GROMACS .gro file of N, CA and C in nm:
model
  312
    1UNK      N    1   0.083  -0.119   0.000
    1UNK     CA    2   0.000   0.000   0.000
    1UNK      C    3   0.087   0.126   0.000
    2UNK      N    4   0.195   0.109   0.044
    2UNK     CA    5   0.278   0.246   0.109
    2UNK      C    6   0.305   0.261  -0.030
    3UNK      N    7   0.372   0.141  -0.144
    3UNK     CA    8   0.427   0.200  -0.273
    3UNK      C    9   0.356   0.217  -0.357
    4UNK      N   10   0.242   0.234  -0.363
    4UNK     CA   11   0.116   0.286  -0.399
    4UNK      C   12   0.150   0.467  -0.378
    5UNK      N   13   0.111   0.470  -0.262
    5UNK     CA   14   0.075   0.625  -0.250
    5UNK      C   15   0.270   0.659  -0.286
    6UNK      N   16   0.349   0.653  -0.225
    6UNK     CA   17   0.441   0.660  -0.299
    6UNK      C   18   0.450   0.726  -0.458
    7UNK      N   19   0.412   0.624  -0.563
    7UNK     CA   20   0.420   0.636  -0.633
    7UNK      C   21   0.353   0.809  -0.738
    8UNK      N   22   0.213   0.761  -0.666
    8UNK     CA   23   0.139   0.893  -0.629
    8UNK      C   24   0.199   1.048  -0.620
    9UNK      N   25   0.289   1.016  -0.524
    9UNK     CA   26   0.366   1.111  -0.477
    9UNK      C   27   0.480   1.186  -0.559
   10UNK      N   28   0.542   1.066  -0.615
   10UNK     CA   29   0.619   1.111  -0.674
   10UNK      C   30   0.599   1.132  -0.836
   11UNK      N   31   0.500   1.203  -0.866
   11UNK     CA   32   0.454   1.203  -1.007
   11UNK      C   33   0.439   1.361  -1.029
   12UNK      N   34   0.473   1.418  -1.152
   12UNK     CA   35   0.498   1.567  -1.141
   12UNK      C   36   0.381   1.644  -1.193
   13UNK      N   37   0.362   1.745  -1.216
   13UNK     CA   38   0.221   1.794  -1.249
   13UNK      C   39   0.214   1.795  -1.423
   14UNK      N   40   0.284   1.756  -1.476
   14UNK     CA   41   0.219   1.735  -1.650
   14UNK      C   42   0.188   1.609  -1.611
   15UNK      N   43   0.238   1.528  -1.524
   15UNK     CA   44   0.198   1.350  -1.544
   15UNK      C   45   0.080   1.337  -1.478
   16UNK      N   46   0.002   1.438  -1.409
   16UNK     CA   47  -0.100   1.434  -1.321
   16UNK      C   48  -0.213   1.472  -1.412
   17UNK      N   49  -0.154   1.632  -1.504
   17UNK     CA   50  -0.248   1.641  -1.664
   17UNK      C   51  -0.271   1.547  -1.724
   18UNK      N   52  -0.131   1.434  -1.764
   18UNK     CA   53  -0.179   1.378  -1.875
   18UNK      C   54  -0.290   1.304  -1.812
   19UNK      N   55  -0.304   1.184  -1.711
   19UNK     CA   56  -0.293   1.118  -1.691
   19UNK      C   57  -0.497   1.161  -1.617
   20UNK      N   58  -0.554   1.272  -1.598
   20UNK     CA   59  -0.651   1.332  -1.599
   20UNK      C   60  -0.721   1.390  -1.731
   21UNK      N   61  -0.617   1.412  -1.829
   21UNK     CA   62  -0.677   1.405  -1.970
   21UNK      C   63  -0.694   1.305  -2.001
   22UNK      N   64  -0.664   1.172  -1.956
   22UNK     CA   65  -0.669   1.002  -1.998
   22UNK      C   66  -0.811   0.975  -1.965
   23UNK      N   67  -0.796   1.017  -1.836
   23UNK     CA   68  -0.978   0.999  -1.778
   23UNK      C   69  -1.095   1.035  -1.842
   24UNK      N   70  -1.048   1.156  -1.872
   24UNK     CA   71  -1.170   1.221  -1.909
   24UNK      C   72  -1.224   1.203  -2.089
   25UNK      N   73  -1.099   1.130  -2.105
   25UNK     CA   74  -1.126   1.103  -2.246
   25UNK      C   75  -1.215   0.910  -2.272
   26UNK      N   76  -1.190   0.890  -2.153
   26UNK     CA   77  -1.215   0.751  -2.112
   26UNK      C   78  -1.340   0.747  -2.097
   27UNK      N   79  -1.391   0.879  -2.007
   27UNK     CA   80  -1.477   0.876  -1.930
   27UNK      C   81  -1.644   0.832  -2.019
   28UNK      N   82  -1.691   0.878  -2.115
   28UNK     CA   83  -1.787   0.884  -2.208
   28UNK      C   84  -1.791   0.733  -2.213
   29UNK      N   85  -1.660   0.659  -2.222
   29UNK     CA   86  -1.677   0.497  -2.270
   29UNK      C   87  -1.766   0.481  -2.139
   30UNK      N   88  -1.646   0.477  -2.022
   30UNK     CA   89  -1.695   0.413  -1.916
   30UNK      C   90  -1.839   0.411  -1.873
   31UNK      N   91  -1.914   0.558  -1.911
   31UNK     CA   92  -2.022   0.590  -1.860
   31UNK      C   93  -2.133   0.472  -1.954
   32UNK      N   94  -2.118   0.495  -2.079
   32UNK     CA   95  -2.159   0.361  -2.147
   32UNK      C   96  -2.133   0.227  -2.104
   33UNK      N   97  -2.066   0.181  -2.097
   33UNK     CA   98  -2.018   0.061  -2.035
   33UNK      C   99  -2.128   0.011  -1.846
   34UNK      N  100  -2.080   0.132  -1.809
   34UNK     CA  101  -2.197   0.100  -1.667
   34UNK      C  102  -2.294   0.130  -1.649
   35UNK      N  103  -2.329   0.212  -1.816
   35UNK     CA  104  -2.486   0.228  -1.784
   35UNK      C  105  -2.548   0.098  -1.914
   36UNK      N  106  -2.490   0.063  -1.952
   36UNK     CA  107  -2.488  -0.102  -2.041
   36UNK      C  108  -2.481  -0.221  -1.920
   37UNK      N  109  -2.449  -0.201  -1.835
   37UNK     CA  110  -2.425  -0.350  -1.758
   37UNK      C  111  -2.514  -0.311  -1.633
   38UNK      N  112  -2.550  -0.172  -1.598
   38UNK     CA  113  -2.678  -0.154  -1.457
   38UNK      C  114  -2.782  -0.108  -1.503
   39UNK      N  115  -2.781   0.049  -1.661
   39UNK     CA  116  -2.855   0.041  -1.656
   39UNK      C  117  -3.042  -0.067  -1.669
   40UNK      N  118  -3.163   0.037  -1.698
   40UNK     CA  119  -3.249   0.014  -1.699
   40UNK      C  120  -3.269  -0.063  -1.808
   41UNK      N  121  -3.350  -0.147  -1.809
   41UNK     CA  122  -3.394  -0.279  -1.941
   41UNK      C  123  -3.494  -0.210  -2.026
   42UNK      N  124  -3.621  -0.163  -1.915
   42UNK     CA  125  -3.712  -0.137  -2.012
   42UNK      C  126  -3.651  -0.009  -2.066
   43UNK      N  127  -3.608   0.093  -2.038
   43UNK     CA  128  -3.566   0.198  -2.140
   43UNK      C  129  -3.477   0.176  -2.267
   44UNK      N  130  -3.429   0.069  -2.289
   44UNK     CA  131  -3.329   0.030  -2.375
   44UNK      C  132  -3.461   0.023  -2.465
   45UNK      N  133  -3.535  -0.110  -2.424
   45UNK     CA  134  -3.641  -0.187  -2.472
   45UNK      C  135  -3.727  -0.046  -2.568
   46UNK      N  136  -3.786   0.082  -2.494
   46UNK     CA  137  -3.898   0.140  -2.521
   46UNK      C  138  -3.806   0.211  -2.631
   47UNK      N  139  -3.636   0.247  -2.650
   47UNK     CA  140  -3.587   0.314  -2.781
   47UNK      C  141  -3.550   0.232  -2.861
   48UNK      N  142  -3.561   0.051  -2.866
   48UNK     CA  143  -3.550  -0.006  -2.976
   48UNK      C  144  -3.701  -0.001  -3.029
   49UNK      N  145  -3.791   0.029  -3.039
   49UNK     CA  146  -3.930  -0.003  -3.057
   49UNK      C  147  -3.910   0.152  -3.090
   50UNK      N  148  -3.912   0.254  -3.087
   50UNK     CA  149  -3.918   0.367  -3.146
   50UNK      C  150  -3.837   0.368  -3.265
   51UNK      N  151  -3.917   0.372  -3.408
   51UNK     CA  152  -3.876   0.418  -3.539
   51UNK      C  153  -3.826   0.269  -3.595
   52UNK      N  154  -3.849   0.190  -3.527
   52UNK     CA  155  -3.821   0.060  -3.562
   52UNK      C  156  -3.902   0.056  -3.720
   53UNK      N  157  -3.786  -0.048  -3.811
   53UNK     CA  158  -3.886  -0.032  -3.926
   53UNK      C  159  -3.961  -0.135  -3.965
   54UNK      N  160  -3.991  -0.226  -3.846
   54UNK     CA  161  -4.154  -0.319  -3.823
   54UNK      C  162  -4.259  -0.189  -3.780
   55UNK      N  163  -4.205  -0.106  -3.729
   55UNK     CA  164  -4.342   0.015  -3.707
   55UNK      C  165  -4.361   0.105  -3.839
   56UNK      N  166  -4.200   0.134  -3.870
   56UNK     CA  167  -4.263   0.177  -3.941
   56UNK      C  168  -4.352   0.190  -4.111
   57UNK      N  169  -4.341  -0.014  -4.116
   57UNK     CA  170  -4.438  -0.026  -4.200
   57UNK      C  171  -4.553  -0.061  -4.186
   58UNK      N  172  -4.535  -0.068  -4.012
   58UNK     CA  173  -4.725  -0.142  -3.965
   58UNK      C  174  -4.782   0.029  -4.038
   59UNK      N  175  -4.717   0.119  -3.980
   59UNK     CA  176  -4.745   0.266  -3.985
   59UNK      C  177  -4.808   0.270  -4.127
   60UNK      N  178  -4.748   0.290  -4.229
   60UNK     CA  179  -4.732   0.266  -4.383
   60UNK      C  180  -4.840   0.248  -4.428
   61UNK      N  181  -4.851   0.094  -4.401
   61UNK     CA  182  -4.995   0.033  -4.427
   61UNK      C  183  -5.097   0.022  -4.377
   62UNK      N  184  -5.101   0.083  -4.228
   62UNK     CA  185  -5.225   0.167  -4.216
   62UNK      C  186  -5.277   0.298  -4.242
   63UNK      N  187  -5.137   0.328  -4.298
   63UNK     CA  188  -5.253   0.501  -4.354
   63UNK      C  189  -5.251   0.476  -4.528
   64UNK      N  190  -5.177   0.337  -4.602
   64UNK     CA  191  -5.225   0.320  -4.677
   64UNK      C  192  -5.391   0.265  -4.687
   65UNK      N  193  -5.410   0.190  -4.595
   65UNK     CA  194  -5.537   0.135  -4.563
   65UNK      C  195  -5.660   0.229  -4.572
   66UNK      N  196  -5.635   0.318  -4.511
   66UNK     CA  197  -5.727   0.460  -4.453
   66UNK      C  198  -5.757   0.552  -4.584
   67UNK      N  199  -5.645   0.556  -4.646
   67UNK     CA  200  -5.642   0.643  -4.795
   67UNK      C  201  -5.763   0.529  -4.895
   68UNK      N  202  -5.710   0.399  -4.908
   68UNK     CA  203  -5.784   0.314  -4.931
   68UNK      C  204  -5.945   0.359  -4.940
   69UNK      N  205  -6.014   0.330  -4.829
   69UNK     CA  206  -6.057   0.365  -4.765
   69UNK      C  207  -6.165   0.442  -4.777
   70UNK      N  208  -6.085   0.543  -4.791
   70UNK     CA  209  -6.153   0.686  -4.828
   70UNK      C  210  -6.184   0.718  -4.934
   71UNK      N  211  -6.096   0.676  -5.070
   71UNK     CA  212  -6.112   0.644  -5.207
   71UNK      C  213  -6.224   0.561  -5.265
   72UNK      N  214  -6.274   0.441  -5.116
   72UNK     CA  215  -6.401   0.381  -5.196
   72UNK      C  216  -6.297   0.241  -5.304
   73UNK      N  217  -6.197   0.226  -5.227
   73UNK     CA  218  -6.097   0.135  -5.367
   73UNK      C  219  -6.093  -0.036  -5.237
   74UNK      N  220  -6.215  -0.094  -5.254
   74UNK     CA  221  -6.244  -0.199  -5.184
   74UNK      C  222  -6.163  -0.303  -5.208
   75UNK      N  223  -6.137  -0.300  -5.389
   75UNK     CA  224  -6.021  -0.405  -5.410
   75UNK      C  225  -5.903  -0.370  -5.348
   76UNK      N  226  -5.847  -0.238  -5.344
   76UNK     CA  227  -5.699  -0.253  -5.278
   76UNK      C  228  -5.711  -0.269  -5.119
   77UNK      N  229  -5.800  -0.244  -5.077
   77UNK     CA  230  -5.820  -0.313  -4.931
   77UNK      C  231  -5.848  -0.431  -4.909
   78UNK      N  232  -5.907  -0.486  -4.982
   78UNK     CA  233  -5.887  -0.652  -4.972
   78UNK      C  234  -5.759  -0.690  -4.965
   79UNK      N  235  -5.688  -0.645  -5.102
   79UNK     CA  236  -5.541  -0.700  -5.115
   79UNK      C  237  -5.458  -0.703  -4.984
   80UNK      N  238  -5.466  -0.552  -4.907
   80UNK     CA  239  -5.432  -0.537  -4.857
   80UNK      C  240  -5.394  -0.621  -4.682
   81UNK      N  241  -5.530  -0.654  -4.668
   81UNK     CA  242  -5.590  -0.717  -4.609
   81UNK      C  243  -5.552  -0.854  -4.669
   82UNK      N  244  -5.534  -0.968  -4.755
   82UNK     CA  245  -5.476  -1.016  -4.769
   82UNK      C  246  -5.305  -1.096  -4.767
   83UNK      N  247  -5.240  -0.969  -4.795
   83UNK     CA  248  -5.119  -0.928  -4.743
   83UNK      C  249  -5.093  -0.932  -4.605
   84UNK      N  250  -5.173  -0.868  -4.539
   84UNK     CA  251  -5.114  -0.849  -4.404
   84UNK      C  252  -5.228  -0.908  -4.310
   85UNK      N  253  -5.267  -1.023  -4.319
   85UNK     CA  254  -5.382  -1.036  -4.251
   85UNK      C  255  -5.385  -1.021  -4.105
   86UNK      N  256  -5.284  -1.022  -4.048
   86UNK     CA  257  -5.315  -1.010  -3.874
   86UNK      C  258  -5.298  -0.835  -3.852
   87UNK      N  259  -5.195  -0.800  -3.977
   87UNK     CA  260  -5.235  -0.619  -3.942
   87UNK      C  261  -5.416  -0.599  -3.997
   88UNK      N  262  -5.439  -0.679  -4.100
   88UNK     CA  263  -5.602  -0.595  -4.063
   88UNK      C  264  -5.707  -0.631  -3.975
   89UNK      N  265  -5.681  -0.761  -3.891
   89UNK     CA  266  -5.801  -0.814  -3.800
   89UNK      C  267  -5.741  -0.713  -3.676
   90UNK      N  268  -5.587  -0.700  -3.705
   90UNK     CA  269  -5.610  -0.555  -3.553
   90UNK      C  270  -5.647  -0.407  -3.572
   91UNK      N  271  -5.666  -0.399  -3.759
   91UNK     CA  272  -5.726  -0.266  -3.769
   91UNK      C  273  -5.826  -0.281  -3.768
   92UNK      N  274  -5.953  -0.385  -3.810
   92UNK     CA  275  -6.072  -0.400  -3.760
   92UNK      C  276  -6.119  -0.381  -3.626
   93UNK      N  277  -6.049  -0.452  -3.548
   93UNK     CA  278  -6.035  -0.428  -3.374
   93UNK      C  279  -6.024  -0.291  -3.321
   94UNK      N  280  -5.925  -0.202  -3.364
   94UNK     CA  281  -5.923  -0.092  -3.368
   94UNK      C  282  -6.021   0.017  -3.375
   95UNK      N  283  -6.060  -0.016  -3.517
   95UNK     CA  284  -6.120   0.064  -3.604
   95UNK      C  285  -6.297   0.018  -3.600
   96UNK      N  286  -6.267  -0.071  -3.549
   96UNK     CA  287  -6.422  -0.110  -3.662
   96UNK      C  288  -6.438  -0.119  -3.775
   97UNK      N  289  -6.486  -0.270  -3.825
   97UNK     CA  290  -6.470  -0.372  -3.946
   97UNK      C  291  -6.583  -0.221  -4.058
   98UNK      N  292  -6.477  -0.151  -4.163
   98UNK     CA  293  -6.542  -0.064  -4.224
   98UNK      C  294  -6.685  -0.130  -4.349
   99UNK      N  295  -6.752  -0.086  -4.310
   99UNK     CA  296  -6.861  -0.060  -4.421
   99UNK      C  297  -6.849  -0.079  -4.555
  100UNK      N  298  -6.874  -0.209  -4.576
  100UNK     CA  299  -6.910  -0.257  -4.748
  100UNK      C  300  -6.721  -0.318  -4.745
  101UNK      N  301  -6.686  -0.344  -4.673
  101UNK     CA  302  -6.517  -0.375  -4.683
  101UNK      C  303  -6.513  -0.538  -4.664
  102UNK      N  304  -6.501  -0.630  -4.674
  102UNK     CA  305  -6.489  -0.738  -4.679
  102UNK      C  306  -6.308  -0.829  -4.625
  103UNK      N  307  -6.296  -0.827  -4.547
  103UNK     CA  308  -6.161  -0.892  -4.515
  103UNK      C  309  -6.145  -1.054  -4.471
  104UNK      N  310  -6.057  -1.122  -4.528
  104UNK     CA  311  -6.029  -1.247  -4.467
  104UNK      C  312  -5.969  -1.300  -4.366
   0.00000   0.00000   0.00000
């Protein structure tokens, strides 16, 4: 222990700069590193799911759906609905199964 602080001791003040510029250049890793191994799960979790691009083609094809839709174009909502069948039994769920629309 004694050649420890010792060592400490005998170190001059640029070796105390460098050696505090080492840290601080370190430091950004480290803070990653222990907030990777303590931090929080679900916050990791809730920014992989943001902009993800499974959302953002559920996204896509429901406001293609809606345009659909609105156009009165029953065949491309079928298709559509074909295509993606578990995205439209949860836009039915959602939405309510639209009027004169037919899905499988």
């Amino acid at each position: 222990m004694g050649a420890i602080v010792d060592f400490f001791k005998n170190l001059d003040l640029i070796q105390w700069i460098l050696m505090g510029g080492g840290l601080f250049l370190l430091f950004p890793n480290l803070k990653k590193w222990w907030n990777g191994f303590w931090g929080n799960k679900e916050e990791k979790q809730e920014v992989a799911h943001e902009g993800s691009p499974l959302s953002s083609v559920v996204c896509k094809w429901e406001c293609l759906l809606d345009e659909c839709h609105k156009l009165e174009l029953h065949d491309a909502c079928e298709k559509l609905n074909e295509l993606f069948p578990l995205l439209g039994k949860a836009y039915e769920a959602k939405h309510g199964k639209e009027e004169g629309v037919d899905s499988e």
